[in-house]
XYZ file of C-alpha atoms in Angstrom:
698
model
C 0.331 6.933 4.427
C 0.385 4.201 7.015
C -2.474 1.847 6.181
C -2.715 0.089 9.533
C -3.590 3.376 11.300
C -7.120 2.922 10.024
C -7.401 -0.478 11.682
C -6.195 0.521 15.111
C -7.798 3.843 15.920
C -11.500 4.286 16.436
C -11.400 7.594 14.602
C -10.065 7.834 11.086
C -6.696 9.537 11.069
C -4.077 8.170 8.721
C -0.476 8.977 7.958
C 1.214 10.185 4.775
C 3.196 7.828 2.573
C 6.288 8.788 0.692
C 5.357 10.057 -2.726
C 6.288 7.693 -5.513
C 7.053 10.645 -7.754
C 9.653 11.987 -5.337
C 11.203 8.594 -4.794
C 11.653 8.269 -8.553
C 13.088 11.767 -8.858
C 10.168 12.962 -10.995
C 8.900 16.492 -10.402
C 5.110 16.361 -10.456
C 3.185 18.740 -12.698
C 0.478 20.877 -11.197
C -3.045 19.594 -11.604
C -4.875 21.715 -14.172
C -8.277 23.329 -13.652
C -10.592 23.498 -10.669
C -11.664 19.840 -10.871
C -9.811 16.725 -9.830
C -10.104 13.162 -11.111
C -9.868 10.442 -8.450
C -9.393 6.790 -9.393
C -11.469 4.446 -7.238
C -10.487 1.392 -9.296
C -7.420 1.448 -11.531
C -4.277 -0.514 -12.339
C -1.551 1.218 -14.323
C 1.249 -0.917 -12.904
C 2.354 1.712 -10.362
C 0.970 3.373 -7.248
C -2.437 2.081 -6.225
C -3.399 -1.087 -8.079
C -6.939 -2.271 -7.432
C -9.599 -3.405 -9.891
C -12.876 -5.347 -9.890
C -14.779 -7.103 -12.705
C -17.952 -5.070 -12.138
C -19.017 -1.838 -10.484
C -22.450 -1.236 -8.951
C -23.572 2.388 -8.708
C -26.531 3.686 -6.735
C -28.315 7.012 -6.419
C -31.371 8.030 -4.468
C -33.280 9.459 -7.449
C -31.685 7.492 -10.261
C -28.815 8.216 -12.621
C -28.131 9.759 -16.001
C -25.682 7.814 -18.182
C -23.776 9.332 -21.105
C -21.801 7.308 -23.661
C -18.704 8.774 -25.307
C -16.934 6.860 -28.070
C -15.772 6.765 -31.679
C -19.281 7.672 -32.850
C -19.718 10.704 -30.619
C -21.187 11.509 -27.241
C -24.798 10.621 -26.492
C -26.989 10.485 -23.416
C -28.452 7.011 -22.968
C -32.191 6.554 -22.417
C -33.397 6.346 -18.846
C -33.948 2.687 -17.981
C -35.401 3.408 -14.532
C -34.225 2.215 -11.131
C -31.840 3.634 -8.551
C -29.098 1.029 -9.068
C -27.124 -0.237 -12.047
C -24.139 -2.486 -12.621
C -21.384 -1.934 -15.174
C -18.947 -4.344 -16.837
C -16.709 -4.196 -19.884
C -18.050 -6.393 -22.693
C -15.229 -8.944 -22.856
C -14.604 -12.620 -22.154
C -16.119 -13.960 -18.940
C -17.154 -17.211 -17.312
C -20.560 -18.741 -16.728
C -19.629 -20.900 -13.741
C -23.040 -22.538 -13.567
C -26.576 -22.141 -14.896
C -29.649 -23.316 -13.005
C -33.349 -22.623 -12.621
C -33.007 -23.296 -8.874
C -32.592 -19.970 -7.056
C -31.341 -21.573 -3.860
C -28.700 -23.533 -5.737
C -27.603 -20.395 -7.556
C -27.141 -18.655 -4.211
C -25.141 -21.574 -2.850
C -22.783 -21.554 -5.824
C -22.330 -17.767 -5.636
C -21.552 -18.092 -1.930
C -19.106 -20.904 -2.650
C -17.341 -18.654 -5.143
C -17.174 -15.816 -2.630
C -15.768 -18.058 0.089
C -12.966 -19.045 -2.276
C -12.289 -15.398 -3.148
C -13.750 -15.535 -6.657
C -16.339 -13.140 -8.013
C -19.712 -14.775 -8.543
C -22.606 -12.449 -9.377
C -25.985 -13.879 -10.380
C -27.278 -12.942 -13.818
C -30.915 -13.637 -14.670
C -32.127 -14.685 -18.139
C -34.877 -16.654 -19.841
C -34.381 -19.828 -21.829
C -37.254 -21.714 -23.412
C -39.789 -19.777 -21.369
C -38.059 -20.547 -18.070
C -36.128 -18.175 -15.798
C -32.521 -19.288 -15.295
C -29.803 -17.978 -13.013
C -26.254 -17.769 -14.312
C -23.299 -17.365 -11.958
C -20.971 -14.982 -13.806
C -17.322 -14.520 -12.923
C -14.488 -12.344 -14.143
C -13.610 -10.158 -17.094
C -10.737 -11.211 -19.345
C -9.004 -9.576 -22.294
C -8.629 -12.799 -24.276
C -9.962 -16.306 -24.561
C -6.874 -18.023 -23.162
C -6.886 -15.989 -19.938
C -10.555 -16.892 -19.412
C -9.925 -20.578 -20.202
C -7.044 -20.747 -17.726
C -9.178 -19.227 -14.985
C -11.994 -21.646 -15.807
C -9.655 -24.538 -15.010
C -8.590 -22.937 -11.749
C -12.180 -22.345 -10.609
C -13.187 -25.862 -11.645
C -10.478 -27.325 -9.424
C -11.404 -25.075 -6.509
C -15.183 -25.461 -6.649
C -16.038 -28.615 -8.557
C -18.140 -26.544 -10.978
C -17.595 -26.619 -14.750
C -17.229 -23.006 -15.923
C -17.886 -22.200 -19.582
C -15.990 -19.419 -21.351
C -18.246 -16.799 -22.913
C -17.206 -13.880 -25.064
C -18.182 -10.698 -26.924
C -18.879 -12.301 -30.316
C -22.528 -11.873 -31.336
C -24.905 -11.585 -34.265
C -27.228 -8.665 -34.874
C -30.867 -9.599 -35.405
C -32.292 -6.171 -36.249
C -32.701 -2.488 -35.290
C -35.800 -1.047 -33.590
C -37.387 2.263 -32.660
C -37.799 1.581 -28.954
C -36.502 -0.555 -26.113
C -39.897 -2.220 -25.874
C -39.756 -3.390 -29.504
C -36.234 -4.693 -28.983
C -37.323 -6.601 -25.891
C -40.219 -8.193 -27.781
C -37.765 -9.418 -30.409
C -35.425 -10.615 -27.664
C -38.226 -12.738 -26.200
C -38.609 -14.721 -29.436
C -34.993 -15.867 -29.294
C -35.136 -16.630 -25.600
C -38.214 -18.809 -26.178
C -36.090 -20.774 -28.661
C -33.335 -21.199 -26.049
C -31.006 -18.629 -27.637
C -29.308 -15.922 -25.581
C -30.454 -12.506 -26.803
C -30.118 -8.960 -25.493
C -31.320 -5.459 -26.264
C -28.410 -3.199 -27.218
C -28.007 0.585 -27.168
C -25.977 1.633 -30.194
C -24.555 5.113 -30.822
C -25.223 5.659 -34.513
C -24.558 9.025 -36.166
C -25.398 11.312 -33.240
C -28.314 9.287 -31.953
C -29.006 6.170 -29.900
C -30.722 3.296 -31.678
C -31.984 0.002 -30.303
C -30.771 -3.354 -31.569
C -31.055 -7.017 -30.636
C -27.862 -9.049 -30.535
C -27.798 -12.789 -29.952
C -25.138 -14.948 -28.372
C -22.148 -14.572 -26.033
C -19.710 -16.546 -28.132
C -16.019 -16.967 -27.418
C -14.881 -18.295 -30.819
C -15.722 -17.734 -34.462
C -16.691 -21.393 -34.839
C -19.215 -21.033 -32.046
C -20.586 -17.891 -33.682
C -21.008 -19.725 -37.016
C -22.873 -22.521 -35.253
C -25.106 -19.959 -33.573
C -25.975 -18.451 -36.961
C -27.278 -21.780 -38.176
C -29.271 -22.408 -35.026
C -30.815 -18.931 -35.093
C -31.795 -19.164 -38.769
C -33.588 -22.434 -38.091
C -35.388 -21.199 -34.979
C -36.198 -17.598 -35.946
C -35.867 -17.043 -39.699
C -34.214 -13.769 -40.589
C -30.997 -12.050 -41.601
C -28.060 -12.172 -39.187
C -24.755 -10.405 -39.401
C -21.858 -9.729 -37.092
C -22.322 -6.163 -35.785
C -19.708 -3.600 -36.675
C -20.682 -1.064 -34.016
C -17.878 0.177 -31.766
C -19.997 2.401 -29.511
C -22.564 0.261 -27.770
C -23.962 -1.066 -24.501
C -25.381 -4.585 -24.222
C -28.173 -4.641 -21.638
C -28.368 -7.610 -19.286
C -29.932 -8.037 -15.861
C -28.424 -9.100 -12.536
C -30.092 -10.149 -9.314
C -29.440 -7.521 -6.651
C -30.639 -8.720 -3.262
C -33.596 -11.101 -3.391
C -34.429 -13.071 -6.508
C -37.290 -10.698 -7.364
C -34.960 -7.667 -7.307
C -33.063 -7.142 -10.532
C -30.977 -4.286 -11.864
C -29.777 -3.360 -15.330
C -26.250 -4.389 -16.200
C -24.479 -2.210 -18.752
C -21.992 -4.352 -20.718
C -20.171 -1.569 -22.543
C -17.766 -1.622 -25.450
C -14.056 -1.445 -24.529
C -13.834 1.483 -26.958
C -16.214 3.778 -25.087
C -16.492 5.402 -21.691
C -19.658 5.912 -19.674
C -20.230 8.941 -17.474
C -22.776 8.505 -14.697
C -24.298 11.451 -12.849
C -26.791 11.315 -9.978
C -30.104 12.971 -10.638
C -30.671 16.008 -8.502
C -32.008 15.005 -5.086
C -31.842 17.214 -2.008
C -29.047 19.719 -1.446
C -26.176 17.372 -2.349
C -26.679 14.863 -5.193
C -24.650 11.756 -4.369
C -23.681 8.572 -6.121
C -22.804 5.404 -4.244
C -20.308 2.665 -5.107
C -21.247 -0.711 -3.635
C -17.794 -2.218 -4.231
C -16.174 0.696 -2.348
C -17.739 -0.206 0.991
C -21.034 1.446 -0.027
C -19.429 4.885 0.138
C -21.191 7.841 -1.476
C -19.538 10.614 -3.460
C -20.106 14.049 -4.871
C -19.556 14.689 -8.576
C -19.809 12.159 -11.377
C -18.411 8.687 -12.096
C -16.601 7.710 -15.285
C -16.274 4.055 -16.328
C -13.905 2.842 -19.018
C -11.473 0.124 -19.908
C -7.961 1.408 -19.227
C -4.775 -0.636 -19.375
C -6.904 -3.751 -19.809
C -9.089 -3.270 -16.720
C -12.434 -1.789 -15.754
C -11.531 1.625 -14.364
C -13.711 3.884 -12.231
C -12.898 7.592 -11.813
C -14.740 10.113 -9.642
C -14.536 13.641 -11.057
C -15.521 16.559 -8.847
C -14.357 20.015 -7.829
C -11.018 20.145 -6.024
C -12.436 21.897 -2.947
C -15.309 19.405 -2.570
C -12.797 16.580 -2.936
C -10.888 18.083 0.000
C -14.024 17.876 2.176
C -13.780 14.104 1.865
C -9.989 13.962 2.209
C -9.570 16.040 5.363
C -12.327 14.088 7.112
C -10.653 10.820 6.107
C -7.153 11.882 7.136
C -7.918 13.707 10.375
C -10.736 13.213 12.854
C -13.637 15.683 12.787
C -13.861 17.502 16.110
C -10.154 18.233 16.277
C -9.130 21.897 16.709
C -10.055 23.967 13.676
C -6.491 25.215 13.121
C -5.234 21.626 12.943
C -7.960 20.801 10.413
C -6.994 23.869 8.387
C -3.361 22.745 8.384
C -4.491 19.345 7.089
C -6.618 21.045 4.427
C -3.599 22.956 3.097
C -1.504 19.775 3.125
C -4.231 17.865 1.289
C -4.631 20.596 -1.332
C -0.858 20.764 -1.812
C -0.688 17.042 -2.412
C -3.608 17.101 -4.847
C -2.199 20.028 -6.844
C 1.252 18.450 -6.945
C 0.130 15.021 -8.140
C -0.190 15.899 -11.813
C -1.825 13.212 -13.927
C -0.319 10.288 -12.018
C -2.640 7.568 -13.251
C -3.142 8.709 -16.818
C -6.928 8.895 -16.539
C -6.792 10.303 -12.992
C -4.711 12.692 -10.911
C -4.796 10.577 -7.746
C -6.406 7.462 -6.295
C -8.743 7.468 -3.320
C -6.275 5.422 -1.272
C -3.413 6.087 1.098
C -0.977 5.868 -1.804
C -1.712 9.572 -2.199
C -4.185 10.487 0.529
C -7.307 8.817 1.830
C -10.570 9.989 0.268
C -13.593 8.154 1.631
C -16.331 10.317 0.226
C -19.249 12.269 1.537
C -19.744 10.392 4.793
C -16.413 11.734 6.052
C -17.552 15.319 5.710
C -18.634 17.448 8.648
C -19.337 21.116 9.291
C -15.913 21.841 10.800
C -14.126 19.959 8.006
C -15.907 22.028 5.357
C -15.131 25.189 7.324
C -11.422 24.295 7.434
C -11.335 23.734 3.668
C -13.367 26.852 2.849
C -11.267 29.130 5.062
C -8.057 28.013 3.353
C -9.494 27.938 -0.179
C -6.797 27.676 -2.817
C -3.881 27.812 -0.366
C -0.841 25.643 -1.171
C 2.651 25.242 0.326
C 5.463 26.554 -1.897
C 9.241 26.354 -1.632
C 11.163 28.801 -3.799
C 8.140 29.263 -6.046
C 7.440 25.565 -6.608
C 4.802 23.361 -5.003
C 6.357 21.616 -2.013
C 5.950 17.910 -1.403
C 3.045 17.419 1.016
C 4.128 14.932 3.677
C 2.246 14.030 6.815
C 1.709 11.067 9.091
C 0.162 10.251 12.423
C 2.837 10.775 15.087
C 6.516 11.812 15.118
C 7.406 10.070 18.367
C 8.716 13.342 19.805
C 10.853 14.560 16.890
C 10.342 14.687 13.130
C 12.707 13.026 10.682
C 15.399 14.370 8.445
C 15.235 13.468 4.762
C 18.395 11.389 5.160
C 16.549 9.183 7.665
C 13.745 8.438 5.228
C 14.980 8.600 1.626
C 18.702 8.732 2.284
C 19.036 12.310 1.019
C 18.174 15.677 2.617
C 15.071 17.750 1.839
C 15.918 21.445 2.223
C 12.586 22.513 3.703
C 12.133 19.533 6.031
C 14.585 19.378 8.926
C 14.093 17.672 12.313
C 12.027 19.628 14.839
C 10.562 18.738 18.216
C 6.946 17.540 18.076
C 4.606 17.461 21.048
C 2.607 14.373 20.088
C 2.404 12.273 23.258
C -1.393 12.456 23.586
C -1.964 8.866 22.358
C 0.387 7.564 25.062
C -1.269 9.669 27.752
C -4.697 8.285 26.856
C -3.631 4.679 26.316
C -5.077 1.848 28.389
C -2.682 -0.073 30.627
C -1.911 -3.749 30.094
C -0.250 -6.132 32.537
C 2.555 -8.484 31.609
C 1.646 -11.503 33.721
C 3.086 -14.880 34.605
C 0.719 -17.833 35.041
C 1.034 -20.689 37.521
C 2.665 -22.853 34.839
C 5.305 -20.190 34.231
C 3.980 -18.966 30.869
C 4.021 -15.230 30.126
C 1.618 -12.943 28.305
C -0.310 -9.676 28.346
C -3.793 -8.949 29.747
C -5.617 -5.632 29.807
C -5.385 -4.231 33.326
C -9.145 -3.720 33.713
C -9.609 -7.484 33.287
C -7.428 -8.286 36.306
C -8.298 -7.693 39.965
C -5.192 -7.015 42.046
C -5.439 -9.109 45.238
C -3.046 -7.056 47.359
C -0.575 -9.857 47.943
C 2.912 -10.322 46.488
C 5.053 -13.290 45.513
C 8.475 -14.068 47.105
C 10.250 -11.543 44.867
C 7.750 -8.761 45.611
C 5.635 -8.887 42.473
C 1.912 -8.178 42.797
C -0.616 -10.980 42.566
C -4.018 -10.828 40.917
C -6.914 -12.852 39.520
C -8.660 -12.644 36.157
C -12.003 -10.878 36.691
C -13.856 -11.910 33.508
C -14.396 -15.219 31.773
C -12.717 -16.126 28.476
C -10.001 -13.497 28.854
C -7.327 -13.596 26.156
C -3.671 -13.792 27.119
C -1.764 -12.105 24.279
C 1.818 -11.890 23.065
C 1.802 -8.084 23.419
C -0.283 -5.156 24.687
C -2.867 -4.851 21.911
C -5.682 -6.775 20.259
C -4.760 -5.607 16.758
C -1.219 -6.876 16.376
C -0.491 -9.429 19.059
C -1.679 -13.009 18.869
C -3.727 -14.866 21.481
C -1.558 -17.269 23.480
C -4.280 -18.688 25.730
C -7.818 -18.017 26.959
C -8.141 -17.752 30.733
C -11.182 -18.459 32.915
C -12.481 -16.112 35.566
C -10.527 -16.524 38.789
C -7.270 -17.589 37.135
C -4.323 -16.513 39.293
C -1.610 -14.335 37.744
C 1.598 -12.655 38.854
C 1.881 -9.073 37.574
C 5.401 -8.732 36.229
C 5.166 -5.309 34.560
C 2.852 -2.648 33.151
C 2.795 -1.549 29.500
C 0.707 1.065 27.690
C -1.600 -0.300 25.045
C -0.324 -0.015 21.477
C -0.874 3.596 20.401
C 0.312 6.099 17.823
C 3.138 7.332 20.057
C 4.531 4.102 21.506
C 4.427 0.530 20.267
C 6.082 -2.864 20.393
C 6.442 -5.735 17.930
C 7.361 -9.267 18.862
C 8.951 -10.789 20.776
C 10.336 -12.852 17.900
C 12.514 -15.929 18.093
C 15.937 -15.838 16.410
C 14.574 -18.075 13.655
C 11.611 -15.748 13.032
C 13.842 -12.667 12.797
C 16.318 -14.492 10.571
C 13.467 -15.508 8.268
C 12.352 -11.890 7.874
C 15.886 -10.677 7.256
C 16.736 -13.426 4.775
C 13.569 -12.783 2.766
C 14.720 -9.174 2.487
C 18.347 -10.070 1.746
C 17.268 -12.349 -1.085
C 15.593 -9.412 -2.867
C 18.893 -7.522 -2.805
C 21.106 -10.537 -3.443
C 22.720 -9.832 -0.054
C 24.297 -12.339 2.379
C 21.946 -14.468 4.474
C 22.106 -14.809 8.261
C 21.921 -17.910 10.433
C 18.573 -19.018 11.821
C 20.368 -19.316 15.170
C 20.651 -15.525 15.247
C 22.439 -14.189 18.322
C 22.454 -10.409 17.870
C 20.444 -7.738 16.073
C 21.850 -4.230 16.421
C 21.238 -0.699 15.205
C 24.659 0.458 14.016
C 23.801 3.985 12.871
C 21.059 6.489 13.643
C 20.073 9.807 12.089
C 19.623 13.248 13.691
C 16.215 12.382 15.193
C 17.309 8.943 16.402
C 15.755 7.000 13.551
C 17.490 3.907 12.240
C 19.875 4.341 9.323
C 21.699 1.007 9.383
C 21.355 -2.363 11.136
C 23.420 -5.525 11.466
C 22.421 -9.090 12.271
C 25.311 -11.115 13.696
C 27.629 -8.598 12.050
C 25.969 -8.813 8.622
C 24.627 -5.516 7.283
C 20.915 -5.566 6.487
C 20.340 -4.379 2.910
C 17.720 -1.657 2.347
C 16.883 0.635 -0.563
C 16.367 3.553 1.836
C 16.508 3.912 5.628
C 12.698 3.939 5.972
C 12.602 0.519 4.278
C 13.771 -1.044 7.551
C 10.114 -0.827 8.610
C 8.961 -3.273 5.962
C 11.493 -5.979 6.839
C 10.126 -6.852 10.259
C 6.454 -7.680 9.764
C 3.864 -9.163 12.088
C 0.547 -10.268 10.642
C 1.246 -8.293 7.478
C 1.841 -5.122 9.478
C 5.193 -3.339 9.166
C 6.911 -1.514 12.009
C 5.194 1.766 12.755
C 8.364 3.839 12.443
C 12.152 3.546 12.298
C 12.443 5.263 15.660
C 12.935 2.024 17.576
C 15.276 -0.012 19.754
C 15.826 -3.756 19.628
C 15.761 -5.493 23.002
C 17.477 -8.868 23.088
C 15.426 -10.076 25.995
C 13.997 -13.559 25.926
C 12.322 -15.445 28.760
C 14.149 -17.214 31.560
C 12.860 -19.645 34.172
C 13.887 -19.094 37.790
C 13.906 -21.919 40.348
C 13.162 -20.767 43.871
C 14.306 -22.323 47.126
C 10.904 -24.024 47.383
C 11.263 -25.496 43.892
C 8.616 -23.220 42.351
C 9.270 -22.279 38.716
C 8.536 -18.707 37.621
C 9.054 -17.186 34.159
C 10.268 -13.626 33.747
C 11.088 -11.465 30.754
C 14.801 -10.843 30.451
C 14.737 -7.108 31.198
C 15.878 -5.546 34.434
C 13.500 -2.613 34.144
C 10.606 -5.039 34.108
C 11.730 -7.410 36.882
C 13.860 -6.297 39.783
C 16.158 -9.308 40.053
C 19.861 -8.680 40.638
C 22.866 -10.651 39.468
C 25.045 -12.584 41.882
C 28.320 -11.137 40.673
C 27.730 -7.401 40.333
C 24.163 -6.946 41.618
C 23.167 -5.267 38.367
C 19.827 -5.965 36.797
C 19.785 -9.225 34.871
C 20.275 -8.517 31.163
C 20.510 -10.549 27.981
C 24.218 -11.179 28.376
C 24.383 -11.042 32.178
C 23.992 -14.713 32.860
C 24.205 -18.194 31.423
C 22.086 -21.255 32.089
C 22.361 -22.264 35.773
C 23.556 -18.738 36.674
C 22.862 -18.130 40.372
C 20.973 -14.981 41.391
C 19.846 -13.724 44.782
C 16.958 -11.775 46.213
C 17.399 -10.942 49.874
C 18.349 -14.102 51.713
C 16.655 -16.444 49.216
C 18.643 -18.366 46.652
C 17.196 -18.514 43.161
C 18.638 -20.236 40.128
C 18.146 -19.619 36.395
C 17.060 -22.995 35.081
C 16.612 -22.133 31.409
C 16.667 -19.227 29.005
C 14.933 -18.568 25.656
C 16.422 -15.711 23.648
C 14.003 -13.413 21.810
C 14.008 -10.015 20.110
C 11.535 -7.255 20.958
C 11.134 -4.069 18.906
C 10.164 -1.096 21.068
C 9.494 2.143 19.251
C 7.874 5.549 19.182
C 6.030 7.332 16.401
C 3.705 6.219 13.627
C 4.728 6.942 10.048
C 7.876 7.902 8.181
C 8.255 11.028 10.308
C 8.973 13.470 7.475
C 6.801 16.581 7.440
C 3.777 17.233 9.649
C 2.822 15.088 12.612
C -0.966 15.094 12.845
C -0.925 14.669 16.624
C 1.731 17.367 16.822
C -0.475 19.691 14.776
C -3.343 18.968 17.141
C -1.226 19.833 20.186
C -0.006 23.079 18.636
C -3.570 24.091 17.761
C -4.634 23.397 21.339
C -1.790 25.645 22.494
C -3.115 28.535 20.380
C -1.023 28.360 17.209
C -2.789 29.029 13.905
C -2.541 26.752 10.879
C 0.213 28.723 9.147
C 2.334 28.709 12.293
C 1.787 24.966 12.574
C 2.815 24.324 8.981
C 5.829 26.632 9.197
C 7.015 24.852 12.336
C 7.238 21.554 10.463
C 8.170 23.113 7.079
C 11.068 25.567 7.018
C 11.554 28.432 4.545
C 8.216 27.892 2.784
C 5.359 30.176 1.849
C 1.642 29.415 2.063
C -0.366 31.183 -0.591
C -3.290 30.748 -3.023
């Protein structure tokens, strides 16, 4: 799926990515049962890789937490509250400790600004409340110590490594008794916590002291504890436990329980029944809310969060995340079948989960993406999946085909028998796009301004181009016709005079541009790619960039730069070579215009800049009266317009990518599906237009 689609369009409608399982040649197993497991945070080294040190869950009426581990499965006692935080009990850092709330906030903010986690933990020491800024979760002492040095250099703080080594100070019948015992140690300045321990099919309460990172530190703690609070202390042997700490959550008077759970257990969290749809929220997932239950565990060395729910309810959240509610019902039903096909075909991709909630498989943004028509589309297609010769087909979709879908050879380099190029009526984004003006300023500089921010004066310049003035203050002049991808070149005041050189549609799912790039910029992108493949480099003084082979739908198969072939693992990989602001090209259905900017000197000495493209500026060459093109003139080349002599004073070569379509182009175009639904086709007819020789059945 194409990630940047989410950033550009006001409505959520994303495109399908190429499945990693197909690219590797692996045939995915069907997902078993009626439920699906969705990883919200996971890192298995492939596919989606995203983890956090802590997860904060919320529910309107509270939550029920169940512990499963070596000593069985037990429901934990209700601690109260609608929110709770969860971390794996491993090595971590105390970046700072202070009794000053304002200082604690400042340090936590400093950590956040430098992209480090910094939650505020509250404790008592010697009868005084202290705030500890906690950061990270690490599998071993050395990893924590290395990060402590890094944070110290970045912040000026002096982080201390803490760990999971503790001493048990007794077992108790209730949480209250454990907390009373905890208070005695805290009064003596010793860190102490109540602990929930699974012990022979029941939960018991214990008090553990310390957060030590080494055995020497633990031995020292034993001596200190014996002197301060006489008693018997031993290192706990429990493997199924939760250490209870407290974090500040909001203002300093608002605290929540923090479950520091053993790496050998998993916690299952369910929302208590509230209203018609019990929901559980995940603060670290943009405050989204979800149906079903959440499972927390340590997997592959990281805190992992999995949402388990019924497959059909999962699809409510997927279809609303992948296609905009309010679209024709038959288009939504087509998306529902595609989403179900992808879910069923994903197998157990992440070990503990079938899929992630990201665009690596298909976007799933939870309950807030549901709507009545989305649920109707899922319900009316319940159980239906796309099959090819009795096997689950690969579910592929994307935003816009640019007029024609792709052949498998244009994407992966090999054909897909049930996906062949077909025409796709998906021009709606272009038809609804705003118009931008390419303008020239009085100093000759060029850039783009949205047309509604320019008032056309009615006059023209000597070569017949319209004149206008900027109608709003602080108007941005950009390098291309969009605010999302094209940088600001200048900010213009109201009344600034401009010459309107050309009109361009705003960046949209059907048509787009990237650049213009200088030869050095393009060479840098290409050489970074060539280095990965140990392929020949190109000169930074690049002169030509050409498409040398195209596929059946017109998508790029091969390219050359100054005669050197650009190395790619598959044809679709051309998109990732040419990046702007971290954004790849929207499709491989593009042309490269070697255009540049040239300065024209008029008979009156006035300098005017124009893009080097005859379809944009009607200037004719002196020799053959053709439109001026990239190779049609040299510096000081003489051109004419009517009876006036004009002279090219200088030229700057640049490369502009101009393309159509958004996504890899293989499978179903979402805008094409919308157009077909509007024309009266049902969802099966839509799917069987884009997929050939397939069946759609439960």
